[in-house]
Tab-separated table of C-alpha atoms in Angstrom:
chain	number	residue	atom	x	y	z
I	1	UNK	CA	90.832	221.643	25.365
I	2	UNK	CA	90.911	218.388	23.405
I	3	UNK	CA	93.184	215.590	24.651
I	4	UNK	CA	96.402	214.796	22.861
I	5	UNK	CA	95.814	212.076	20.263
I	6	UNK	CA	98.637	209.555	20.368
I	7	UNK	CA	99.696	207.010	17.778
I	8	UNK	CA	100.535	204.286	20.292
I	9	UNK	CA	100.222	203.369	23.955
I	10	UNK	CA	103.956	203.912	24.275
I	11	UNK	CA	103.649	207.466	22.964
I	12	UNK	CA	100.677	208.095	25.255
I	13	UNK	CA	102.885	207.510	28.312
I	14	UNK	CA	105.904	209.496	27.173
I	15	UNK	CA	106.920	212.131	29.691
I	16	UNK	CA	104.298	211.233	32.310
I	17	UNK	CA	105.842	208.138	33.928
I	18	UNK	CA	108.444	208.191	36.674
I	19	UNK	CA	109.668	205.956	39.480
I	20	UNK	CA	107.701	206.065	42.724
I	21	UNK	CA	104.488	207.394	41.184
I	22	UNK	CA	100.932	206.390	42.089
I	23	UNK	CA	98.970	204.819	39.236
I	24	UNK	CA	95.204	204.219	39.332
I	25	UNK	CA	94.009	201.595	36.871
I	26	UNK	CA	90.480	200.812	35.704
I	27	UNK	CA	89.049	197.340	35.310
I	28	UNK	CA	87.523	194.521	37.308
I	29	UNK	CA	89.313	191.217	36.994
I	30	UNK	CA	90.309	191.295	33.334
I	31	UNK	CA	87.115	193.078	32.273
I	32	UNK	CA	87.657	196.625	31.081
I	33	UNK	CA	91.367	196.744	31.862
I	34	UNK	CA	93.555	199.109	29.801
I	35	UNK	CA	95.702	196.178	28.710
I	36	UNK	CA	97.683	198.057	26.062
I	37	UNK	CA	98.588	200.869	28.451
I	38	UNK	CA	99.542	198.380	31.173
I	39	UNK	CA	102.017	196.704	28.819
I	40	UNK	CA	103.369	200.091	27.765
I	41	UNK	CA	103.796	201.078	31.423
I	42	UNK	CA	105.716	197.876	32.076
I	43	UNK	CA	107.950	198.585	29.103
I	44	UNK	CA	108.935	202.016	30.462
I	45	UNK	CA	110.921	200.247	33.175
I	46	UNK	CA	109.395	202.407	35.926
I	47	UNK	CA	109.921	201.065	39.460
I	48	UNK	CA	108.550	201.490	42.999
I	49	UNK	CA	105.030	202.095	41.726
I	50	UNK	CA	101.989	202.343	43.970
I	51	UNK	CA	99.076	200.776	42.111
I	52	UNK	CA	95.436	201.531	42.924
I	53	UNK	CA	93.060	199.031	41.373
I	54	UNK	CA	90.196	196.786	42.353
I	55	UNK	CA	92.488	193.795	41.830
I	56	UNK	CA	95.916	192.955	40.423
I	57	UNK	CA	94.921	190.878	37.437
I	58	UNK	CA	96.104	187.285	37.133
I	59	UNK	CA	99.483	185.701	36.619
I	60	UNK	CA	100.827	186.821	33.264
I	61	UNK	CA	97.914	189.090	32.380
I	62	UNK	CA	96.720	192.570	33.244
I	63	UNK	CA	98.462	194.141	36.220
I	64	UNK	CA	100.100	190.791	36.847
I	65	UNK	CA	102.597	191.919	34.192
I	66	UNK	CA	103.764	194.773	36.433
I	67	UNK	CA	104.235	192.363	39.331
I	68	UNK	CA	106.285	190.031	37.166
I	69	UNK	CA	108.480	192.958	36.118
I	70	UNK	CA	109.141	193.895	39.745
I	71	UNK	CA	107.703	197.351	39.119
I	72	UNK	CA	105.265	197.504	42.046
I	73	UNK	CA	106.136	198.525	45.613
I	74	UNK	CA	102.641	199.015	47.076
I	75	UNK	CA	99.099	198.015	46.153
I	76	UNK	CA	95.739	199.479	47.224
I	77	UNK	CA	93.160	196.894	46.271
I	78	UNK	CA	90.012	195.125	47.395
I	79	UNK	CA	90.602	191.662	45.918
I	80	UNK	CA	93.793	189.833	44.971
I	81	UNK	CA	92.788	186.192	45.065
I	82	UNK	CA	93.538	185.326	41.431
I	83	UNK	CA	97.243	186.159	41.445
I	84	UNK	CA	99.668	183.645	42.959
I	85	UNK	CA	102.708	185.859	42.376
I	86	UNK	CA	100.991	188.620	44.328
I	87	UNK	CA	100.367	186.271	47.258
I	88	UNK	CA	103.973	185.054	47.218
I	89	UNK	CA	105.401	188.589	47.163
I	90	UNK	CA	103.063	189.754	49.933
I	91	UNK	CA	103.769	186.796	52.225
I	92	UNK	CA	107.494	187.215	51.625
I	93	UNK	CA	107.307	190.853	52.722
I	94	UNK	CA	108.339	192.093	49.288
I	95	UNK	CA	105.092	193.931	48.571
I	96	UNK	CA	103.200	196.429	50.712
I	97	UNK	CA	99.442	195.949	50.569
I	98	UNK	CA	96.586	198.154	51.757
I	99	UNK	CA	93.344	196.225	51.541
I	100	UNK	CA	90.364	198.507	50.928
I	101	UNK	CA	86.701	197.400	50.979
I	102	UNK	CA	85.410	197.528	47.423
I	103	UNK	CA	82.779	200.213	47.981
I	104	UNK	CA	85.244	202.278	49.993
I	105	UNK	CA	87.796	202.026	47.200
I	106	UNK	CA	85.212	203.262	44.697
I	107	UNK	CA	84.267	206.162	46.964
I	108	UNK	CA	87.909	207.076	47.666
I	109	UNK	CA	88.502	207.378	43.930
I	110	UNK	CA	85.286	209.332	43.434
I	111	UNK	CA	86.171	211.651	46.302
I	112	UNK	CA	89.649	212.263	44.939
I	113	UNK	CA	88.223	213.126	41.544
I	114	UNK	CA	85.675	215.474	43.145
I	115	UNK	CA	88.266	217.321	45.217
I	116	UNK	CA	87.031	215.868	48.511
I	117	UNK	CA	90.058	215.186	50.733
I	118	UNK	CA	88.385	212.671	53.062
I	119	UNK	CA	85.056	211.223	54.184
I	120	UNK	CA	83.616	209.041	56.941
I	121	UNK	CA	82.167	205.582	56.344
I	122	UNK	CA	80.934	202.893	58.746
I	123	UNK	CA	82.469	200.206	56.559
I	124	UNK	CA	85.457	198.627	58.273
I	125	UNK	CA	84.892	200.109	61.703
I	126	UNK	CA	86.199	197.779	64.404
I	127	UNK	CA	88.304	195.768	61.929
I	128	UNK	CA	91.899	195.819	60.745
I	129	UNK	CA	90.765	198.200	58.001
I	130	UNK	CA	90.309	200.915	60.633
I	131	UNK	CA	93.650	200.426	62.366
I	132	UNK	CA	95.429	203.767	62.815
I	133	UNK	CA	92.624	205.788	61.229
I	134	UNK	CA	90.534	208.492	62.937
I	135	UNK	CA	87.008	207.447	63.880
I	136	UNK	CA	83.866	209.336	64.845
I	137	UNK	CA	80.260	208.700	65.785
I	138	UNK	CA	77.312	210.104	63.847
I	139	UNK	CA	73.802	209.582	65.242
I	140	UNK	CA	74.970	206.479	67.042
I	141	UNK	CA	76.813	205.065	64.023
I	142	UNK	CA	80.569	204.614	64.311
I	143	UNK	CA	82.563	205.504	61.203
I	144	UNK	CA	86.126	205.502	59.897
I	145	UNK	CA	87.833	208.416	58.167
I	146	UNK	CA	89.004	207.454	54.684
I	147	UNK	CA	91.070	209.690	52.431
I	148	UNK	CA	90.255	210.461	48.822
I	149	UNK	CA	92.680	209.075	46.248
I	150	UNK	CA	94.391	211.316	43.716
I	151	UNK	CA	96.807	209.424	41.475
I	152	UNK	CA	99.725	210.831	39.527
I	153	UNK	CA	98.533	208.811	36.530
I	154	UNK	CA	95.195	207.199	35.682
I	155	UNK	CA	94.950	204.474	33.037
I	156	UNK	CA	91.481	203.901	31.569
I	157	UNK	CA	89.806	201.667	28.999
I	158	UNK	CA	86.763	203.045	27.188
I	159	UNK	CA	84.593	201.579	24.464
I	160	UNK	CA	84.104	204.847	22.580
I	161	UNK	CA	85.827	208.235	22.616
I	162	UNK	CA	85.157	211.349	20.571
I	163	UNK	CA	87.518	214.159	19.466
I	164	UNK	CA	86.937	216.066	22.720
I	165	UNK	CA	87.875	213.035	24.836
I	166	UNK	CA	84.323	212.357	25.962
I	167	UNK	CA	84.028	208.676	26.883
I	168	UNK	CA	81.437	205.949	26.825
I	169	UNK	CA	81.877	202.472	28.286
I	170	UNK	CA	80.255	199.159	27.419
I	171	UNK	CA	78.394	196.921	29.838
I	172	UNK	CA	80.483	195.378	32.653
I	173	UNK	CA	83.663	196.985	31.302
I	174	UNK	CA	82.402	200.255	32.728
I	175	UNK	CA	83.165	199.099	36.321
I	176	UNK	CA	85.885	201.256	37.947
I	177	UNK	CA	86.910	203.100	34.779
I	178	UNK	CA	84.764	206.264	35.211
I	179	UNK	CA	85.989	206.674	38.801
I	180	UNK	CA	89.637	206.158	37.868
I	181	UNK	CA	89.303	208.612	34.976
I	182	UNK	CA	88.468	211.472	37.326
I	183	UNK	CA	91.072	210.636	39.970
I	184	UNK	CA	94.254	211.124	37.942
I	185	UNK	CA	96.342	214.269	37.683
I	186	UNK	CA	97.048	212.923	34.198
I	187	UNK	CA	94.483	210.579	32.668
I	188	UNK	CA	95.430	208.451	29.682
I	189	UNK	CA	92.697	206.550	27.841
I	190	UNK	CA	92.759	203.702	25.368
I	191	UNK	CA	89.505	203.448	23.438
I	192	UNK	CA	88.222	200.658	21.237
I	193	UNK	CA	86.553	203.173	18.919
I	194	UNK	CA	87.765	206.748	18.413
I	195	UNK	CA	85.140	208.745	16.564
I	196	UNK	CA	85.593	211.661	14.212
I	197	UNK	CA	82.211	213.035	15.278
I	198	UNK	CA	81.032	213.922	18.771
I	199	UNK	CA	79.074	211.691	21.118
I	200	UNK	CA	75.549	212.738	21.938
I	201	UNK	CA	75.712	214.528	25.323
I	202	UNK	CA	73.254	212.012	26.774
I	203	UNK	CA	75.710	209.199	25.924
I	204	UNK	CA	78.720	210.743	27.659
I	205	UNK	CA	79.781	208.994	30.879
I	206	UNK	CA	83.158	210.682	31.406
I	207	UNK	CA	83.462	214.275	30.149
I	208	UNK	CA	86.555	214.968	28.078
I	209	UNK	CA	87.761	217.617	30.538
I	210	UNK	CA	89.191	214.758	32.614
I	211	UNK	CA	91.193	213.250	29.734
I	212	UNK	CA	94.666	214.445	28.803
I	213	UNK	CA	95.795	211.767	26.329
I	214	UNK	CA	93.901	209.411	24.062
I	215	UNK	CA	94.975	206.431	21.979
I	216	UNK	CA	93.077	203.892	19.905
I	217	UNK	CA	93.382	200.304	21.131
I	218	UNK	CA	96.210	198.580	19.278
I	219	UNK	CA	95.696	194.991	20.418
I	220	UNK	CA	91.953	194.270	20.824
I	221	UNK	CA	92.465	190.910	22.563
I	222	UNK	CA	90.190	190.512	25.590
I	223	UNK	CA	91.279	187.780	27.951
I	224	UNK	CA	88.847	185.828	30.107
I	225	UNK	CA	89.792	185.540	33.769
I	226	UNK	CA	87.953	182.287	34.420
I	227	UNK	CA	86.184	180.358	31.714
I	228	UNK	CA	83.353	178.345	33.222
I	229	UNK	CA	81.298	175.959	31.110
I	230	UNK	CA	78.742	173.274	31.826
I	231	UNK	CA	78.499	169.936	30.035
I	232	UNK	CA	75.870	169.631	27.360
I	233	UNK	CA	72.835	167.668	28.393
I	234	UNK	CA	72.841	164.125	27.106
I	235	UNK	CA	70.765	163.786	23.940
I	236	UNK	CA	68.303	160.932	23.983
I	237	UNK	CA	68.798	158.455	21.167
I	238	UNK	CA	66.696	159.319	18.189
I	239	UNK	CA	65.744	162.794	19.437
I	240	UNK	CA	66.276	165.898	17.318
I	241	UNK	CA	69.463	167.905	17.856
């Protein structure tokens, strides 16, 4: 069954957003984030959200917009160092945070999408990450039980989508998006290019069976999290430029 084609990010979220829901969001820093869908989610006015994402964007951009709107109650993330508002809310006790090692977060999303309720990993054993979790020993290796993540809503950014909802990603923007796409009960995708023909099967990263709604990117702006440059080397007098 082909996904529902929507005219806007706002339409793509109609009827699937509610207070207290868990939302998994693709992206890494500001690379590959579904920025249009994030803004549309903010504009719904939903509250008490649990957000699952590698990080929470930066102040004023990406998932930072949801923090500014006071929409987030809990965050499952592996890195939050670029967002001052996040740090302030966490230290003030206004935001619940579950820090998850990055590889574990990826595997929890993959497991949720594959129907695997839980798995053991040695990562985090003996640290605060393992507090309150069951542990076991396998061939002399101690491991922590981690639960798969299934979100009420998954928001994804793809480079290319076809009429069946099959997705392809581009370069580093692929990051967490394929994992998030499989882990949502409802998966909504914004794509930079929506084709009228079908992708070659060998080019498909996420099969369309995982996608329920699809919208073309409205605002193509791609923000840079940290712009780092180096000074040009001094040019010797008289040398060619």
